[in-house]
CSV table of C-alpha atoms and ligand atoms in Angstrom, one decimal:
chain,number,residue,atom,x,y,z
R,2,UNK,CA,16.3,-7.1,15.0
R,3,UNK,CA,14.7,-4.5,12.5
R,4,UNK,CA,11.8,-5.6,10.8
R,5,UNK,CA,11.7,-6.2,7.0
R,6,UNK,CA,8.8,-4.7,4.6
R,7,UNK,CA,7.0,-4.7,1.7
R,8,UNK,CA,5.9,-1.7,0.0
R,9,UNK,CA,3.5,-3.0,-2.4
R,10,UNK,CA,2.0,-0.6,-5.0
R,11,UNK,CA,-0.8,-1.8,-7.2
R,12,UNK,CA,-2.0,-0.5,-10.8
R,13,UNK,CA,-1.2,2.7,-12.7
R,14,UNK,CA,1.1,3.6,-9.6
R,15,UNK,CA,3.7,3.2,-11.8
R,16,UNK,CA,2.2,6.8,-13.6
R,17,UNK,CA,2.9,8.4,-10.4
R,18,UNK,CA,4.4,12.2,-11.1
R,19,UNK,CA,2.6,12.1,-14.6
R,20,UNK,CA,-0.9,10.5,-13.6
R,21,UNK,CA,-3.5,13.2,-12.3
R,22,UNK,CA,-0.6,15.0,-10.5
R,23,UNK,CA,-3.1,17.7,-8.7
R,24,UNK,CA,-4.4,14.1,-7.6
R,25,UNK,CA,-1.1,12.5,-6.7
R,26,UNK,CA,1.3,14.6,-6.7
R,27,UNK,CA,4.2,15.9,-8.5
R,28,UNK,CA,6.6,12.7,-6.7
R,29,UNK,CA,7.6,9.4,-9.1
R,30,UNK,CA,7.2,6.2,-7.9
R,31,UNK,CA,10.9,5.6,-7.4
R,32,UNK,CA,11.3,8.9,-5.4
R,33,UNK,CA,8.2,8.1,-2.9
R,34,UNK,CA,9.7,4.4,-2.7
R,35,UNK,CA,12.6,5.9,-1.6
R,36,UNK,CA,11.4,8.5,1.0
R,37,UNK,CA,9.7,5.3,2.5
R,38,UNK,CA,13.3,3.5,2.8
R,39,UNK,CA,15.0,6.4,4.2
R,40,UNK,CA,12.2,7.2,6.4
R,41,UNK,CA,12.6,3.4,7.8
R,42,UNK,CA,16.2,3.6,8.5
R,43,UNK,CA,14.7,5.8,12.0
R,44,UNK,CA,13.4,2.2,12.8
R,45,UNK,CA,16.1,0.1,12.0
R,46,UNK,CA,14.0,-1.3,9.3
R,47,UNK,CA,14.5,-2.6,5.6
R,48,UNK,CA,12.3,-1.9,3.3
R,49,UNK,CA,11.3,-3.4,-0.4
R,50,UNK,CA,9.5,-2.2,-2.9
R,51,UNK,CA,7.2,-4.1,-5.8
R,52,UNK,CA,4.5,-2.4,-8.0
R,53,UNK,CA,2.3,-4.1,-10.6
R,54,UNK,CA,-0.4,-3.8,-12.6
R,55,UNK,CA,-1.8,-7.1,-12.5
R,56,UNK,CA,-4.2,-8.2,-9.9
R,57,UNK,CA,-2.7,-12.2,-9.9
R,58,UNK,CA,0.5,-10.6,-10.0
R,59,UNK,CA,0.2,-8.7,-6.3
R,60,UNK,CA,-1.8,-11.8,-5.4
R,61,UNK,CA,1.4,-14.2,-5.8
R,62,UNK,CA,3.2,-11.0,-4.0
R,63,UNK,CA,1.3,-11.1,-1.4
R,64,UNK,CA,2.3,-15.5,-0.7
R,65,UNK,CA,5.3,-14.8,-1.5
R,66,UNK,CA,6.2,-11.8,1.4
R,67,UNK,CA,4.8,-15.0,4.3
R,68,UNK,CA,8.3,-15.7,5.4
R,69,UNK,CA,10.0,-13.5,4.3
R,70,UNK,CA,8.6,-9.8,5.0
R,71,UNK,CA,7.2,-8.7,8.7
R,72,UNK,CA,4.7,-6.7,7.2
R,73,UNK,CA,3.3,-4.9,4.2
R,74,UNK,CA,2.1,-1.4,3.3
R,75,UNK,CA,0.0,-1.7,0.5
R,76,UNK,CA,-2.0,0.6,-2.2
R,77,UNK,CA,-4.1,-1.5,-4.0
R,78,UNK,CA,-5.1,1.4,-6.8
R,79,UNK,CA,-8.7,0.9,-7.7
R,80,UNK,CA,-8.5,-2.8,-7.3
R,81,UNK,CA,-8.9,-1.7,-3.7
R,82,UNK,CA,-12.9,-0.9,-4.3
R,83,UNK,CA,-13.7,-4.5,-5.8
R,84,UNK,CA,-11.0,-7.0,-5.7
R,85,UNK,CA,-12.4,-10.0,-3.5
R,86,UNK,CA,-9.4,-11.8,-5.2
R,87,UNK,CA,-7.1,-9.4,-2.7
R,88,UNK,CA,-9.0,-9.2,-0.3
R,89,UNK,CA,-9.0,-13.3,0.3
R,90,UNK,CA,-5.1,-12.9,0.0
R,91,UNK,CA,-4.5,-10.7,2.2
R,92,UNK,CA,-6.8,-12.7,4.6
R,93,UNK,CA,-4.8,-16.0,3.7
R,94,UNK,CA,-1.2,-14.4,4.7
R,95,UNK,CA,-0.8,-14.2,8.6
R,96,UNK,CA,0.9,-11.0,7.7
R,97,UNK,CA,0.2,-7.4,8.9
R,98,UNK,CA,-1.3,-5.4,6.2
R,99,UNK,CA,-1.8,-1.5,6.0
R,100,UNK,CA,-4.6,-0.2,3.4
R,101,UNK,CA,-2.3,2.9,1.9
R,102,UNK,CA,-3.7,6.0,-0.5
R,103,UNK,CA,-2.2,8.8,-1.7
R,104,UNK,CA,-5.5,10.4,-2.3
R,105,UNK,CA,-8.6,11.1,0.9
R,106,UNK,CA,-10.7,8.5,-1.3
R,107,UNK,CA,-13.4,9.3,1.3
R,108,UNK,CA,-13.6,13.0,-0.6
R,109,UNK,CA,-13.7,11.4,-3.5
R,110,UNK,CA,-16.7,9.9,-5.8
R,111,UNK,CA,-18.6,7.5,-4.0
R,112,UNK,CA,-17.1,4.1,-5.6
R,113,UNK,CA,-14.0,5.3,-4.3
R,114,UNK,CA,-15.2,4.9,-0.5
R,115,UNK,CA,-15.7,1.6,-0.2
R,116,UNK,CA,-12.5,-0.6,0.1
R,117,UNK,CA,-13.4,-4.2,0.5
R,118,UNK,CA,-9.8,-4.6,1.6
R,119,UNK,CA,-10.3,-2.8,4.2
R,120,UNK,CA,-12.0,-5.5,7.1
R,121,UNK,CA,-8.9,-7.9,6.4
R,122,UNK,CA,-5.9,-4.5,7.0
R,123,UNK,CA,-4.8,-4.1,10.2
R,124,UNK,CA,-5.5,0.1,9.6
R,125,UNK,CA,-6.5,2.3,6.8
R,126,UNK,CA,-4.2,5.2,6.0
R,127,UNK,CA,-5.8,7.5,3.5
R,128,UNK,CA,-5.4,11.0,2.1
R,129,UNK,CA,-1.7,12.3,3.6
R,130,UNK,CA,0.4,11.7,0.6
R,131,UNK,CA,3.6,9.7,0.9
R,132,UNK,CA,3.0,10.7,4.6
R,133,UNK,CA,0.6,7.8,4.1
R,134,UNK,CA,2.7,5.3,4.1
R,135,UNK,CA,5.3,6.7,6.3
R,136,UNK,CA,2.1,6.7,8.8
R,137,UNK,CA,1.6,3.2,8.0
R,138,UNK,CA,5.4,2.3,8.4
R,139,UNK,CA,5.6,3.7,11.6
R,140,UNK,CA,2.6,1.6,12.6
R,141,UNK,CA,3.8,-1.5,11.0
R,142,UNK,CA,7.4,-0.3,13.4
R,143,UNK,CA,6.1,0.8,16.4
R,144,UNK,CA,2.9,-1.5,17.5
R,145,UNK,CA,3.0,-4.4,17.8
R,146,UNK,CA,0.8,-5.6,14.8
O,1,DQA,C1,-5.4,5.1,-4.8
O,1,DQA,C2,-7.4,5.3,-4.6
O,1,DQA,C3,-7.3,4.9,-5.3
O,1,DQA,O1,-9.2,5.2,-5.9
O,1,DQA,C4,-7.2,5.0,-7.1
O,1,DQA,O2,-7.9,4.3,-7.9
O,1,DQA,C5,-5.5,4.9,-7.2
O,1,DQA,C6,-4.8,4.9,-6.1
O,1,DQA,C7,-4.6,6.1,-3.9
O,1,DQA,O3,-3.5,6.4,-3.6
O,1,DQA,O4,-5.1,7.4,-3.6
O,1,DQA,O5,-5.5,4.0,-8.2
O,1,DQA,O6,-5.1,4.5,-4.1
């Protein structure tokens, strides 16, 4: 049976397409989600997309993913760099979570080089635009994670 995957996007990612297109590209969040959903068909997987600008709502979404999804593709936005609460939520749920970023966080400002969620995620994929999400999908669908 195909896997059921949650794509979770954090703060400011609702503004994709408008927000700093030189860094994040011209695609909207809706387009990004459609692209991931289409790619999921290859694996016989199904994908739901959720976005919130609120840390607590992201924690609630991670908790609620337990028992519903087989894995999570998570772009935590700027929370990546300092949210121990999100890190604890990822560690608490018994689900593989892949950390993704559109931009290459290691090639930007020093504060973006640190990810406090990386140690509790199964992988970090950064700098491939929507390709980061597609690579994360392949990882969750093709490998025993
Ligand atoms: C981001 C990188 C973060 O540093 C930034 O705060 C974001 C987006 C990315 O997808 O490249 O909001 O996670």
